[in-house]
Structure formats: structure tokens, C-alpha cells
Amino acid sequence: NEEPQGFVCVPEIRVEDDRTGLDIETLKRAFADNLFYIQGKLGSMATPNDYYMALAYTVRDRLLQRWLNSAQTYLRGDVKVVCYLSAEFLLGPHLGNNLINLGIYDRIEQAITESGLDLQELIAQEEEPGLGNGGLGRLAACYIDSLASLEIPAIGYGIRYEFGIFDQEIQDGWQVEITDKWLRYGNPWEIARPEIAVEVKLGGYVDHYVDDAGNYRTHWIPDREVHGVPYDTPILGYRVNTANTLRLWKAEAPESFDFQAFNVGDYYGAVDAKISSENITKVLYPNDEQVQGKRLRLEQQYFFVSCSLQDMIRLYLLENPNLDNFHETFAVQLNDTHPSIGVPELMRLLVDEHHMAWEQAWQITTHTFAYTNHTLLPEALEKWSVQLFGRVLPRHLEIIYEINRRFLDMVRIRYPDNDAKLASLSLIDELGKKSVRMAHLACVGSYAINGVAQLHTELLKKDVLHDFYALWPEKFSNKTNGVTPRRWVVQNNPGLSKLISRKIGDRWITHLDELRKLEQFADDPQFQAQWQQVKQNCKHQLTKQIKERTGVVVDPTSMFDIQVKRIHEYKRQHLNALHIITLYNRLKENPDLDLQPRTFIFGGKAAPGYFMAKLMIKLITSVGEVVNNDPDVRDRLKVVFLPDYNVTNSQRVYPAADLSEQISTAGKEASGTGNMKFSLNGALTIGTLDGANVEIREEVGAENFFLFGLTTPEVKEQKANGYNSWDVYNANPGLKKAIDMISCGFFSHGDQQLFKPLLDSLLYDDKYMLFADYQDYIDCQDRVGDAFKHKDAWTKMSILNTARSGKFSSDRAIREYCQEIWQVEPVPIELQEYVQANA
Ligand code: Z2T
């Protein structure tokens, strides 16, 4: 019953009906119909969530024709498909985005209003799928949006975590984690496809034998098997008929296992095994850029990668007699090393299961995968102890050893008698606890390797992956990150979008370079006034939200100085806090000082096990408590920590920013993408020469960017010359005062122990050079404060930031991947006329 039967009565829709029709009356009827027949509610009983669900199904119905036509078209033999493998997809809510991409936002708004409801309120009901930690997961979400918008055949493959990134509450100034029950009320955007579930093996041992025909064969006898069930979500492009698939895998216990145990009477044991299998996709690991080396995490990675590769092979064999040209149909992108187990897994599938010769399988594998690196932080580079690895994936360990043997044979020819080279390139780290280096595996198994900003790629070539660069320079390239203008401008900042489109038309939404046409209006007083008005409205809206969510009253005419991102020492939120304390001290010394009023807004989650990051949150909230309540400050400074920063809560943030804080230690932030969202929304950046800041400054012009801090080589040099933060502290009275206040308990009700770990790390190590950059940061902030007083000059800079940020569209990034890595072309999707978008 699992085979498609070719049932003749497929709904070939020939007339506009309640599931496709787009006129207002049809939409209203469809909405009411879904409320009654899907939610099972009358209007008098319905909750806001019921209304949201009814609307979501109404919209989903209107996607299905595009979705199925896209899927069908990609099955054709001559289409090359991008498979984006990522352990994280930080999608954010679907409804608003789908309305915009379908081009039916306005008429749905009218239909909902005429039904006596408020569209904004219904949109706000959606629980966002927070299936990612931060930049890496959000990048994957922007990229699948751009792939669809550019009509590129693509499948996103990942994990359907039952619990995504935790919800954050702030209690007594500390972060508290709450589990994210995003599936609680059901998910109208996904369709389960149990009929194409796959089997994944784990653990056990490997048998080697010679078969009857004399071939060496391998038999993996696992001690556990898990079912992978795909859940598909349509990803619609902007005003095109392409709707790609995001296929997320859920782990389930295979029924056979239950029955086995049940038959011998061990009912509880059977249920236990079921629970343990289903654990695999239970929860997202909440660590960004810090690996934990946990067995369950390795199982998650292997599980989704094996499911995905088996799925590709299944699709391929529907159209092809064998796997010889697999790499000509699929380009598989590894989003960091999390899916790099795909390299030995594809080898295993080809060699062990499809009986292909090793050499041919290796050819196919190394023409299939490409690898994106997202970090230079050593603690974020994945390594698995050989012991653990062998227990979970015994066959893959053998395959990795064989890949390594052949690889090192090649290295020996290139570098004769050079044991140091062998040791540094080997897939196995033999120093300390023997472990598998996943970045090395990804490099050896891929035909392309890229970094995510120019500086980052240069540092990869020079440091982290230097030996691989020397071996294969042609594999390396840069692909500077980008963000989707549909969500980050059109959806989140409708006021700005309308103003821009009135001036230059709306082609910028898909060709973001056209924002350059705004340059000519940068000095136009009337346009400046409109620009200021839009910004002011956005600041009003954020002010309202801050009041609702934190109780803090802020002044919407003050400068909104914003730092939102994961909390991490290298991102230096505590440097920002030191600036606040410095301004506070100036006001205390001179209460009548003419100081530019500022609202400091922070948002971001700390990894639950990262004590120092949690203490940074406590520091920010503690400083806020003092500053916000000191009458001498006279409301000229306000500090806000917005709890639970996520895609939904970020919506009001970027449009309202005057100043974007991008203050990581040079050489530590691979790219950053928040920096791009801010600049696109007309905020100015105060930033170091790190990650994509370098390119943002290049694009918008040095005169429209507030630069401070050591450069990457200067950081290195200072460290080599025995940088000592204690000396800086003693030599800088402003810094010393700020640190001493924290240390003597000024912000902690006299508690001198509370922030000691944070201060000790700064005074005795200062790994991220906070003190080295302190004075330059303060001086630069003073220039920012002065500049903000000149409204027209500031507005001009703001306009130029937007006008010159077109490069940072994810469409540009995806075009580069398509042309330079994947070798794929757009494939437009045909659709009957009456189901086309009426833009
Ligand atoms: C992450 O968000 C990033 C890198 C990681 O390295 C892990 C996570 Cl969860 C393993 C970020 C980078 O920090 C950021 O600079 C970059 O813009 C983003 O990935 C997307 O490339």
C-alpha cells in the first residue's frame, strides 16, 4: 500500500475553487470552512489560535499546486538539485512570509478584516520553529528563501527537533531556560511522509567476509535501528511558482523492535527502546560555537545525514539504472562540519550497500560534497573521540581510516619524510585523546571549501586550514554571507519598504543592488524628512513593545543603540556595558553635562552551560537597574535587556535601530549577519574590522561607518608582545573606575563576589582584548554621540547605509554558490494561469 497507485482522480484543478481561489469572497469562505472543518470550531468557540490555524490552512492550500508542480519537475532526469544539509534551520514564523511571497498579503488582510478579525493578531499566534541557535541556522533559512526565489531546484535537509532553542526568561536579572514546546498546538505548515521513511543503524560491530563470487563484503550488525520519518514544509519563493521542500527528519522506533520485546514479555523494555530511539530528535543542542562531544549529538548528526543521503539515492534511482552519475544530479552543501559524517556515509552506501568499487565511490563522493566553514574559534571545531565514534559508528570509523590511509599516502608523495605534515593533516588527531577531526574529513571529502566573509576566508587559508590550502588552493573560495530582503526589509519594515518603492520602484526586492538608486536622494530634504519619519515610527513601535515586555519606559527620540546576538565573550557585550558605565560616571560627575540621550538595547541567549555568558547577562541587567533608576541620570540613559531574543522578537528591533553594535575582537567573528540586517534598515554601525564589517564599511564608505579597535594582525602582535590587561587597567582612569565599581559591588547591592569571575578573566587573561580596545571604543562612541546631534547629516548616512547594502542580499550569495560551486541553473515552474499569484 506504499506504492503510488496512479489513481486517476488526482485533483487536476480546472476551475478556481475554495482551495485555490484568490478573490476576497472566496478567501473569506475558505477561512470559515477551515475553521469549521479543520479546527472543528464555530466562531463563537474559536480561540485566536483556531483563527490562526484556519488562516494558515487557507494559505497552505494556495501553496500546494506550486509545491507539487515543483517536486514533479525536479524528478526529471536533466535537473540538478542543490541539497543543503544543515543541523539547524532558524526559520521564524511562516505565515507573514508566505503571504508576502504569494503576493496576497493585502487581500488576505481585507478578507480577515471583513471577517471581523485582526490579521496582525492572527500572525502573532504562530509559534516560530526555532530550530537553530543563531547566525548559522538563520543563514540556512535565508538561503532556502533565496534558492526558491531564484527558482533553483533545492531541498533543505535537517532535523525536526521536538524542542527547538529554549525560551529565555529573565528572573532577578538572570537567564532562566524554558523548554520550547513549539509543536504544542500542531504545525499546519508540515506534511508527514511516513511512506518514505528510512532505516538508520547505530552501534554494534562489523563483519568482513568473502561472498560466493569471491568479493570482499562488509556486513554491519547494529545494536539499534531507528526509523527516520520525513516532515516536509513548502518553501515558497518570492512571486515565483517555485516552492521547494524543507525535509526535516523525526526519529521513531521501528515497529519490529516493539514487537520483538513484546513477544518475550518485556513490555516496559519495548517502550523503553522506543523512547530511546525517539530521543534522537528530541532537542536541539543550545551551544553556539562550543562543542560538547556528546554521544547523542553524534547520533543526531548521523541520523539526519543518513536519512538525507538515503532519500537522495531513492530519488535518483527512480530515474536512473545505477548510481554512476549521482554527483551530476545532486550538489550537497555541508553547513559547517555538523553533516560532515555524510562523506563516509555516502562511501558506505555506495561501497557496502550498492557494491560499488572504492575508487569509483570516492570519485562520486568527492564530486558531490562542498563544505562551508563558519568559525575560527578552536573550541567550536568538532572533534569526536575515536572511542566514542567507534561505538556509535563502527563501520564509519573503518571507512575514515581507509580514507585517511589513502589521503596520507598522497601527502607522503607531496611531502616526503615530513611526519609533522602528516600529523597536522591527518583526519585523526593522535595528540592527547585520539579523535576524528571533522573539518579535515570535510576538506578531504569535498570539491569546494568556503568561508563566509573575505577576512574569514583569508584567515582560513592562512591559519586554520592552511595545510589544506597549500595542498588544494583551487578548492578554496569566499562566499560572503547575505540575508533575505523579503523577511528582513519587506516584512519587518513595511514603512521603509513602501517609501523605497515609491522612489525607485519595487525591483530592489529581488535585485537589491537597485537600492543604489536611493543615493541620489540622500541630500534631498523632503526625502530625508520622510526617512526620519519612518525611523521614528519604528522606534515608537519598539518603545511600545519594550514597555509591554519589560515594563521599562524609554524615550523614542533618544538614540537607539542596539546589540542583539548570542551572548559570548568574543562578541564582547561586556565592552558595551563598560561604555554605559563610563557615560554614567560622566553624568554623576557632571549632572548638567550635555550628553546625547541613549537607549541601550540588548538581546540574546547564553548557552545554558556557559557560566561566563550568563554572568554577562546579569551584569547588563544589573547595570540597567542602577542606571535606569538613578534620578541624576534624568532618563538620559536607559538600559533594556529584551528577553527571549528570537526571529519573532527581532522583527521590531532592526527597523528601530540608530546604531548597530558589531564589536567582536578582530579575527573572531566569521561574518556576522545581524550587521547586514541593521545596515539594510538604515542603522549606522560601530564596529571593528572583523567578519563582514570589513565589507560593509567598504560598501557604505568609511565616512558612514564608525570604526574602532585593533586589527587582526595588531591583536596577534599585541599578544605576541606580552599584552597585559592589568597594565591597561592601571594606566586608564576611566576604565579603572568602571571596573572598580563593578568589583566593589556598586551594581550588585554590595556583593563583591558576584562579578568576580568576569573581572578576573578580564584582569588576568583578557583573551578577547577588551581592555586593549576600551579607549578607542569610548572615543569612537563620543564621535557617534556628536554625529547623532546633527540630524540631517545622520539621516544622510542612514540613507547611504541602506542604499549601499545591496551586496548583502542572500540572493547575491546564492547566485555565487550556484555559479561557482554547485553549477546549477534556475528551473522555472509552470502553473495553470488561474492559480498564479496576483501580485
Ligand atoms: C554559528 O551561529 C556560527 C558559527 C558556528 O560555527 C556555529 C554557529 Cl551556531 C560552528 C555563526 C558565526 O558565528 C557568524 O559569524 C556567521 O555569520 C554565521 O555563523 C553564519 O555564517
PDB file of C-alpha atoms and ligand atoms in Angstrom, residues 88 133-137 139 287-289 336 338 374-375 380 452 481 570-571 669-673, ligand 1:
ATOM      1  CA  GLU A  88      19.838  23.933  12.061  1.00  0.00           C
ATOM      2  CA  ASN A 133      20.997  28.649  17.646  1.00  0.00           C
ATOM      3  CA  GLY A 134      21.865  31.836  15.826  1.00  0.00           C
ATOM      4  CA  GLY A 135      23.647  33.012  12.691  1.00  0.00           C
ATOM      5  CA  LEU A 136      24.375  29.604  11.200  1.00  0.00           C
ATOM      6  CA  GLY A 137      20.782  28.385  11.425  1.00  0.00           C
ATOM      7  CA  LEU A 139      21.713  31.719   7.300  1.00  0.00           C
ATOM      8  CA  ASN A 287      25.501  25.648  22.206  1.00  0.00           C
ATOM      9  CA  ASP A 288      26.667  28.028  19.549  1.00  0.00           C
ATOM     10  CA  GLU A 289      30.374  27.754  18.829  1.00  0.00           C
ATOM     11  CA  ASP A 336      29.682  23.527   8.748  1.00  0.00           C
ATOM     12  CA  HIS A 338      27.772  19.048  11.560  1.00  0.00           C
ATOM     13  CA  HIS A 374      31.575  29.156   9.838  1.00  0.00           C
ATOM     14  CA  THR A 375      34.090  29.698  12.598  1.00  0.00           C
ATOM     15  CA  ALA A 380      33.969  25.239  18.011  1.00  0.00           C
ATOM     16  CA  VAL A 452      31.650  33.254   4.907  1.00  0.00           C
ATOM     17  CA  ASN A 481      27.029  35.756   3.708  1.00  0.00           C
ATOM     18  CA  TYR A 570      34.226  37.134  21.886  1.00  0.00           C
ATOM     19  CA  LYS A 571      31.214  39.263  20.903  1.00  0.00           C
ATOM     20  CA  GLU A 669      33.514  36.743  14.139  1.00  0.00           C
ATOM     21  CA  ALA A 670      33.473  34.723  10.932  1.00  0.00           C
ATOM     22  CA  SER A 671      30.992  37.050   9.266  1.00  0.00           C
ATOM     23  CA  GLY A 672      28.013  38.197  11.273  1.00  0.00           C
ATOM     24  CA  THR A 673      24.647  38.641   9.573  1.00  0.00           C
TER      25      THR A 673
HETATM   26  C1  Z2T B   1      27.012  29.974  14.414  1.00  0.00           C
HETATM   27  O1  Z2T B   1      25.863  30.642  14.514  1.00  0.00           O
HETATM   28  C2  Z2T B   1      28.087  30.496  13.690  1.00  0.00           C
HETATM   29  C3  Z2T B   1      29.235  29.751  13.564  1.00  0.00           C
HETATM   30  C4  Z2T B   1      29.323  28.494  14.153  1.00  0.00           C
HETATM   31  O2  Z2T B   1      30.468  27.796  13.993  1.00  0.00           O
HETATM   32  C5  Z2T B   1      28.274  27.979  14.877  1.00  0.00           C
HETATM   33  C6  Z2T B   1      27.132  28.715  14.995  1.00  0.00           C
HETATM   34 CL1  Z2T B   1      25.809  28.081  15.870  1.00  0.00          CL
HETATM   35  C7  Z2T B   1      30.470  26.425  14.164  1.00  0.00           C
HETATM   36  C8  Z2T B   1      27.930  31.827  13.026  1.00  0.00           C
HETATM   37  C9  Z2T B   1      29.141  32.740  13.085  1.00  0.00           C
HETATM   38  O3  Z2T B   1      29.493  32.985  14.418  1.00  0.00           O
HETATM   39  C10 Z2T B   1      28.800  34.043  12.406  1.00  0.00           C
HETATM   40  O4  Z2T B   1      29.919  34.896  12.356  1.00  0.00           O
HETATM   41  C11 Z2T B   1      28.302  33.792  10.985  1.00  0.00           C
HETATM   42  O5  Z2T B   1      27.808  34.975  10.425  1.00  0.00           O
HETATM   43  C12 Z2T B   1      27.196  32.765  10.992  1.00  0.00           C
HETATM   44  O6  Z2T B   1      27.599  31.594  11.663  1.00  0.00           O
HETATM   45  C13 Z2T B   1      26.763  32.387   9.591  1.00  0.00           C
HETATM   46  O7  Z2T B   1      27.851  32.104   8.781  1.00  0.00           O
END
